[in-house]
Amino acid sequence: MDFTFDTEQHALREAVAGLLQRAYDPEKRRAVTAKDPGFDEGTWARLAEMGVLGLPFAEEDGGMGAGQAEVALVATEIGKVLAPEPFVESVVLAGGLVAAVGTAEQRAELLGPLAEGASLVVFAHAEPDSRWTASASGVTAAQAGDGWTLTGVKEPVPSGARADVLVVSAAVDGGTALFVVRAEAAGLTRSGYRTHDGTRAARVTFDGTPAELLGDGTADRTADVELALARATVAYAHEAVGAMQTALTTTSEYLKTRKQFGVPLSKFQALTFRAADMYVSLELVRSIALWATMVLDAPGSSPEAVLAAADRARLQTSKAGRHIGKEAIQLHGGIGVTAEYSVGHYTSRLTAIDHLLGDGAWATGRLADRIDAGTVEALPA
Amino acid sequence: MQLHLSPEDQAFRDEMRTFFTTKVPQSIRDDVAAHRDVTKEQYVEVQQILNEAGLAVPHWPAEWGGRDWTPLQRHIWREEMQLAAVPEPLAFNASMIGPVIAAFGSQEQKERFLPKTANLDIWWCQGFSEPDAGSDLASLRTAAVRDGEDWVVNGQKTWTTLGQYADWIFCLCRTDPGAEKKQRGISLLVFPMDTPGVTLRPIELLDGGFEVNEVFFEDVRVPAENLIGEENRGWDYAKFLLGNERVGIARVGATKRMLVDAKAHATRITSGGRPLIEDPSMRARIAELETELLALELTALRVVSNSTDGKPNPASSVLKLRGSELQQSATELIVDIAGPLSLASFAEDDDTDVPEWARVATPEFLNYRKVSIYGGSNEVQRTIIAGTILGL
């Protein structure tokens, strides 16, 4: 087993870290997230120039042919500075679905422009009356001549108002199929809004909206959606680890500099012990996130192994994110609750990540269903 | 990044697994698995089997029986021992005084003690804690005063684990009461437990067992040659030794075994007309514990792969802290699975229908409160993390 990154991966990390740290400090982030689309188009374009937006896609599809490890590095750096660019939402999740399900023609048509930063693709999947399911029910697809139309509501759709292309899950024949809808399609209404973590989401309404079937045939795509969500979950785990790391270092610095009763807060064991516990949480979740990434990248990993690894990552991320996020605010005191200071935004983003694709209790339920009476889940040999 | 063990490490793991499950008597492994007390004779028998095969002290210098294993191989060795329910080489010998003598002892001391220490021909016990020196070990008061060719030791030690079996004790003594810092006036002496003036009082623990003792010293005469290393440098050796004590303290393999047992027990106990293992809240609790244990194991592997030549990595405090908590969680889980059966804790075989695992569950749970206290209490570990890692 090897948890370390190679030289090329380190170079990628350095480059992405440099770009994002120049782009964002808490002030700049506040300014960027105050106005639509909730991220910086210039930074998005620079990420594209660097090849980051095409990292996980095959070279023949216009990507870089990199693995989940590279995705993890980028996500971690995004989390560290809370960059609001929708890397996981667009590249990992929506792009990942297109890469897994799309025809060769669709992959070239959609992933190339996504990688170049020319087209923002997002996955419109969540529905207002359900949570964390891999199938669709509120949006239905109907055949119309040679094509398809969609009807129903998707919400919340991350960056749904800004997106150029929507990958949409819809119920068809008792299963779930995936469709591509362009921003300019008829019968498409999008109401965008700001979310608590500074990003954007939208209600997307389809009313007989023309749509292109993603991939060949209308076979049920629920399993593909499950796997794409699992991969995005692991990427989010790394984004969360990055955010938790900064939340902890910010908190530690504050404890050293803030004085009360004539001494730095770091003189109070009641506070330093809690910071130590935050460190324990951080290192444990970092280990699981790295391991889950290795499971995703390992050639022989079964879909079941990938889903289980993602659920473990999701559970640990949820626990650690809640622990570190809440303690970071508490150890700061009142300033931690203000929008003017950085640390609370980390808690806000961690809370968003926790609820985008399934929280810890939800993951626990899935893991509980799969308990094997005979063994403790062994590490792969 | 690489998920799998290398073929060499896989082969190493298979070799260890085969050895531990075929060369160590099944009856002893059964006793360990059933949480029965391991006798002195069993400890000695197993350590001598291991030592014969070069598996008792692999982390020692090669000259004294060590192997040039990688940190990962040492980790695998220990994990496989725990998974196979093999009593580990006696920590006082293999992890504590052995490495100290190998590093700081004279050539004569090495020749005199190390082979017998590796083979458990000498059973060592630890004379560190005192009634007024627990986490604040450096405030210890047991005094050694030079008198001619001897040191004369007076004072008291406590929490001396398995001291009732011990042939020798390694003992921190204050040799310079006037030292500027209390850490600077301490020396490490070794002497036989049957030296005149040494008395031992066993301390009964909550589980009804006797594993720790008080040891009293009254004018105990120790030859000057039994000083290990330099006079007044004992604190350095103690820190070296305690750093070793934290290696392998996560005990992931042992906790894994407890979780497997817990699931088996929960399959046999019925609750509300169905096996307890089918209860959703029980399943959720087990799923969470398994995930926590996986996170700990992966963290241990990260620490192992980053450790540079035996130096204690501050992240090892995470392993001690979390490892002890998860051992305790596993014992607590088993008590909860046993439910009311756990009350039959002290019943003899003939007087009860309650299975043995349920009878030992609560004594084990109570006994395991110790794991967050010994080896540097978890509060000491938090102090290390806050200070050394976070700079607070």
PDB file of N, CA and C in Angstrom, chain B residues 41-91:
ATOM      1  N   GLU B  41       3.317 -19.515  32.184  1.00  0.00           N
ATOM      2  CA  GLU B  41       3.909 -20.584  31.378  1.00  0.00           C
ATOM      3  C   GLU B  41       3.524 -20.433  29.903  1.00  0.00           C
ATOM      4  N   GLN B  42       2.262 -20.028  29.669  1.00  0.00           N
ATOM      5  CA  GLN B  42       1.822 -19.844  28.277  1.00  0.00           C
ATOM      6  C   GLN B  42       2.586 -18.698  27.595  1.00  0.00           C
ATOM      7  N   TYR B  43       2.733 -17.576  28.329  1.00  0.00           N
ATOM      8  CA  TYR B  43       3.506 -16.457  27.776  1.00  0.00           C
ATOM      9  C   TYR B  43       4.911 -16.908  27.388  1.00  0.00           C
ATOM     10  N   VAL B  44       5.534 -17.659  28.318  1.00  0.00           N
ATOM     11  CA  VAL B  44       6.915 -18.067  28.087  1.00  0.00           C
ATOM     12  C   VAL B  44       6.986 -19.032  26.902  1.00  0.00           C
ATOM     13  N   GLU B  45       6.048 -19.980  26.879  1.00  0.00           N
ATOM     14  CA  GLU B  45       6.061 -20.973  25.799  1.00  0.00           C
ATOM     15  C   GLU B  45       5.964 -20.288  24.432  1.00  0.00           C
ATOM     16  N   VAL B  46       5.009 -19.351  24.322  1.00  0.00           N
ATOM     17  CA  VAL B  46       4.808 -18.706  23.026  1.00  0.00           C
ATOM     18  C   VAL B  46       5.999 -17.833  22.649  1.00  0.00           C
ATOM     19  N   GLN B  47       6.503 -17.062  23.629  1.00  0.00           N
ATOM     20  CA  GLN B  47       7.608 -16.175  23.265  1.00  0.00           C
ATOM     21  C   GLN B  47       8.826 -16.985  22.826  1.00  0.00           C
ATOM     22  N   GLN B  48       9.015 -18.165  23.432  1.00  0.00           N
ATOM     23  CA  GLN B  48      10.172 -18.973  23.050  1.00  0.00           C
ATOM     24  C   GLN B  48       9.984 -19.599  21.666  1.00  0.00           C
ATOM     25  N   ILE B  49       8.729 -19.933  21.341  1.00  0.00           N
ATOM     26  CA  ILE B  49       8.450 -20.407  19.974  1.00  0.00           C
ATOM     27  C   ILE B  49       8.759 -19.292  18.972  1.00  0.00           C
ATOM     28  N   LEU B  50       8.307 -18.085  19.302  1.00  0.00           N
ATOM     29  CA  LEU B  50       8.531 -16.957  18.399  1.00  0.00           C
ATOM     30  C   LEU B  50      10.028 -16.653  18.290  1.00  0.00           C
ATOM     31  N   ASN B  51      10.703 -16.671  19.429  1.00  0.00           N
ATOM     32  CA  ASN B  51      12.118 -16.294  19.444  1.00  0.00           C
ATOM     33  C   ASN B  51      12.952 -17.284  18.637  1.00  0.00           C
ATOM     34  N   GLU B  52      12.603 -18.544  18.770  1.00  0.00           N
ATOM     35  CA  GLU B  52      13.280 -19.601  18.013  1.00  0.00           C
ATOM     36  C   GLU B  52      13.212 -19.315  16.509  1.00  0.00           C
ATOM     37  N   ALA B  53      12.065 -18.762  16.093  1.00  0.00           N
ATOM     38  CA  ALA B  53      11.857 -18.491  14.658  1.00  0.00           C
ATOM     39  C   ALA B  53      12.268 -17.071  14.275  1.00  0.00           C
ATOM     40  N   GLY B  54      12.854 -16.338  15.240  1.00  0.00           N
ATOM     41  CA  GLY B  54      13.269 -14.968  14.937  1.00  0.00           C
ATOM     42  C   GLY B  54      12.103 -13.997  14.865  1.00  0.00           C
ATOM     43  N   LEU B  55      10.997 -14.324  15.560  1.00  0.00           N
ATOM     44  CA  LEU B  55       9.801 -13.479  15.476  1.00  0.00           C
ATOM     45  C   LEU B  55       9.430 -12.817  16.801  1.00  0.00           C
ATOM     46  N   ALA B  56      10.335 -12.867  17.785  1.00  0.00           N
ATOM     47  CA  ALA B  56       9.987 -12.274  19.080  1.00  0.00           C
ATOM     48  C   ALA B  56      10.388 -10.807  19.164  1.00  0.00           C
ATOM     49  N   VAL B  57      11.541 -10.468  18.605  1.00  0.00           N
ATOM     50  CA  VAL B  57      12.062  -9.098  18.757  1.00  0.00           C
ATOM     51  C   VAL B  57      12.571  -8.545  17.422  1.00  0.00           C
ATOM     52  N   PRO B  58      11.731  -8.569  16.397  1.00  0.00           N
ATOM     53  CA  PRO B  58      12.215  -8.188  15.061  1.00  0.00           C
ATOM     54  C   PRO B  58      12.657  -6.726  14.970  1.00  0.00           C
ATOM     55  N   HIS B  59      12.184  -5.888  15.916  1.00  0.00           N
ATOM     56  CA  HIS B  59      12.503  -4.461  15.862  1.00  0.00           C
ATOM     57  C   HIS B  59      13.803  -4.140  16.595  1.00  0.00           C
ATOM     58  N   TRP B  60      14.454  -5.155  17.179  1.00  0.00           N
ATOM     59  CA  TRP B  60      15.740  -4.914  17.835  1.00  0.00           C
ATOM     60  C   TRP B  60      16.842  -4.826  16.787  1.00  0.00           C
ATOM     61  N   PRO B  61      18.025  -4.331  17.222  1.00  0.00           N
ATOM     62  CA  PRO B  61      19.160  -4.360  16.293  1.00  0.00           C
ATOM     63  C   PRO B  61      19.437  -5.799  15.850  1.00  0.00           C
ATOM     64  N   ALA B  62      19.808  -5.975  14.600  1.00  0.00           N
ATOM     65  CA  ALA B  62      19.982  -7.310  14.022  1.00  0.00           C
ATOM     66  C   ALA B  62      20.955  -8.154  14.850  1.00  0.00           C
ATOM     67  N   GLU B  63      21.961  -7.486  15.386  1.00  0.00           N
ATOM     68  CA  GLU B  63      22.972  -8.160  16.193  1.00  0.00           C
ATOM     69  C   GLU B  63      22.365  -8.919  17.375  1.00  0.00           C
ATOM     70  N   TRP B  64      21.239  -8.420  17.870  1.00  0.00           N
ATOM     71  CA  TRP B  64      20.628  -9.010  19.061  1.00  0.00           C
ATOM     72  C   TRP B  64      19.305  -9.708  18.745  1.00  0.00           C
ATOM     73  N   GLY B  65      19.149 -10.109  17.521  1.00  0.00           N
ATOM     74  CA  GLY B  65      17.967 -10.918  17.184  1.00  0.00           C
ATOM     75  C   GLY B  65      16.946 -10.163  16.355  1.00  0.00           C
ATOM     76  N   GLY B  66      17.239  -8.917  16.001  1.00  0.00           N
ATOM     77  CA  GLY B  66      16.294  -8.143  15.200  1.00  0.00           C
ATOM     78  C   GLY B  66      16.354  -8.534  13.730  1.00  0.00           C
ATOM     79  N   ARG B  67      15.357  -8.103  13.002  1.00  0.00           N
ATOM     80  CA  ARG B  67      15.305  -8.361  11.566  1.00  0.00           C
ATOM     81  C   ARG B  67      15.259  -7.016  10.866  1.00  0.00           C
ATOM     82  N   ASP B  68      15.796  -6.982   9.680  1.00  0.00           N
ATOM     83  CA  ASP B  68      15.769  -5.708   8.967  1.00  0.00           C
ATOM     84  C   ASP B  68      14.463  -5.548   8.213  1.00  0.00           C
ATOM     85  N   TRP B  69      13.390  -5.503   8.950  1.00  0.00           N
ATOM     86  CA  TRP B  69      12.087  -5.372   8.319  1.00  0.00           C
ATOM     87  C   TRP B  69      11.755  -3.907   8.098  1.00  0.00           C
ATOM     88  N   THR B  70      10.869  -3.688   7.134  1.00  0.00           N
ATOM     89  CA  THR B  70      10.353  -2.333   6.937  1.00  0.00           C
ATOM     90  C   THR B  70       9.314  -2.064   8.028  1.00  0.00           C
ATOM     91  N   PRO B  71       9.024  -0.780   8.283  1.00  0.00           N
ATOM     92  CA  PRO B  71       7.956  -0.479   9.251  1.00  0.00           C
ATOM     93  C   PRO B  71       6.639  -1.165   8.884  1.00  0.00           C
ATOM     94  N   LEU B  72       6.349  -1.265   7.581  1.00  0.00           N
ATOM     95  CA  LEU B  72       5.104  -1.923   7.173  1.00  0.00           C
ATOM     96  C   LEU B  72       5.130  -3.401   7.545  1.00  0.00           C
ATOM     97  N   GLN B  73       6.266  -4.048   7.375  1.00  0.00           N
ATOM     98  CA  GLN B  73       6.360  -5.465   7.734  1.00  0.00           C
ATOM     99  C   GLN B  73       6.175  -5.666   9.236  1.00  0.00           C
ATOM    100  N   ARG B  74       6.754  -4.773  10.016  1.00  0.00           N
ATOM    101  CA  ARG B  74       6.546  -4.872  11.470  1.00  0.00           C
ATOM    102  C   ARG B  74       5.078  -4.718  11.818  1.00  0.00           C
ATOM    103  N   HIS B  75       4.426  -3.816  11.112  1.00  0.00           N
ATOM    104  CA  HIS B  75       2.998  -3.599  11.322  1.00  0.00           C
ATOM    105  C   HIS B  75       2.229  -4.880  10.990  1.00  0.00           C
ATOM    106  N   ILE B  76       2.545  -5.478   9.859  1.00  0.00           N
ATOM    107  CA  ILE B  76       1.859  -6.704   9.439  1.00  0.00           C
ATOM    108  C   ILE B  76       2.100  -7.815  10.456  1.00  0.00           C
ATOM    109  N   TRP B  77       3.341  -7.924  10.908  1.00  0.00           N
ATOM    110  CA  TRP B  77       3.705  -8.943  11.909  1.00  0.00           C
ATOM    111  C   TRP B  77       2.813  -8.812  13.148  1.00  0.00           C
ATOM    112  N   ARG B  78       2.689  -7.594  13.636  1.00  0.00           N
ATOM    113  CA  ARG B  78       1.906  -7.384  14.856  1.00  0.00           C
ATOM    114  C   ARG B  78       0.411  -7.625  14.614  1.00  0.00           C
ATOM    115  N   GLU B  79      -0.079  -7.116  13.480  1.00  0.00           N
ATOM    116  CA  GLU B  79      -1.496  -7.293  13.157  1.00  0.00           C
ATOM    117  C   GLU B  79      -1.859  -8.768  13.042  1.00  0.00           C
ATOM    118  N   GLU B  80      -0.994  -9.516  12.360  1.00  0.00           N
ATOM    119  CA  GLU B  80      -1.288 -10.932  12.158  1.00  0.00           C
ATOM    120  C   GLU B  80      -1.256 -11.692  13.481  1.00  0.00           C
ATOM    121  N   MET B  81      -0.364 -11.298  14.371  1.00  0.00           N
ATOM    122  CA  MET B  81      -0.343 -11.917  15.694  1.00  0.00           C
ATOM    123  C   MET B  81      -1.665 -11.683  16.421  1.00  0.00           C
ATOM    124  N   GLN B  82      -2.141 -10.432  16.347  1.00  0.00           N
ATOM    125  CA  GLN B  82      -3.397 -10.098  17.037  1.00  0.00           C
ATOM    126  C   GLN B  82      -4.581 -10.819  16.397  1.00  0.00           C
ATOM    127  N   LEU B  83      -4.599 -10.864  15.077  1.00  0.00           N
ATOM    128  CA  LEU B  83      -5.709 -11.540  14.397  1.00  0.00           C
ATOM    129  C   LEU B  83      -5.725 -13.024  14.731  1.00  0.00           C
ATOM    130  N   ALA B  84      -4.557 -13.604  14.934  1.00  0.00           N
ATOM    131  CA  ALA B  84      -4.481 -15.032  15.222  1.00  0.00           C
ATOM    132  C   ALA B  84      -4.597 -15.323  16.719  1.00  0.00           C
ATOM    133  N   ALA B  85      -4.851 -14.284  17.516  1.00  0.00           N
ATOM    134  CA  ALA B  85      -4.996 -14.439  18.975  1.00  0.00           C
ATOM    135  C   ALA B  85      -3.746 -15.067  19.603  1.00  0.00           C
ATOM    136  N   VAL B  86      -2.607 -14.611  19.136  1.00  0.00           N
ATOM    137  CA  VAL B  86      -1.332 -15.052  19.724  1.00  0.00           C
ATOM    138  C   VAL B  86      -0.941 -14.052  20.812  1.00  0.00           C
ATOM    139  N   PRO B  87      -0.594 -14.531  22.016  1.00  0.00           N
ATOM    140  CA  PRO B  87      -0.113 -13.582  23.034  1.00  0.00           C
ATOM    141  C   PRO B  87       1.154 -12.905  22.508  1.00  0.00           C
ATOM    142  N   GLU B  88       1.170 -11.589  22.511  1.00  0.00           N
ATOM    143  CA  GLU B  88       2.323 -10.892  21.945  1.00  0.00           C
ATOM    144  C   GLU B  88       3.524 -11.030  22.867  1.00  0.00           C
ATOM    145  N   PRO B  89       4.730 -10.938  22.314  1.00  0.00           N
ATOM    146  CA  PRO B  89       5.927 -10.960  23.157  1.00  0.00           C
ATOM    147  C   PRO B  89       5.772  -9.949  24.296  1.00  0.00           C
ATOM    148  N   LEU B  90       6.204 -10.335  25.476  1.00  0.00           N
ATOM    149  CA  LEU B  90       5.985  -9.503  26.655  1.00  0.00           C
ATOM    150  C   LEU B  90       6.528  -8.095  26.423  1.00  0.00           C
ATOM    151  N   ALA B  91       5.639  -7.103  26.518  1.00  0.00           N
ATOM    152  CA  ALA B  91       6.003  -5.738  26.159  1.00  0.00           C
ATOM    153  C   ALA B  91       7.178  -5.225  26.998  1.00  0.00           C
TER     154      ALA B  91
END
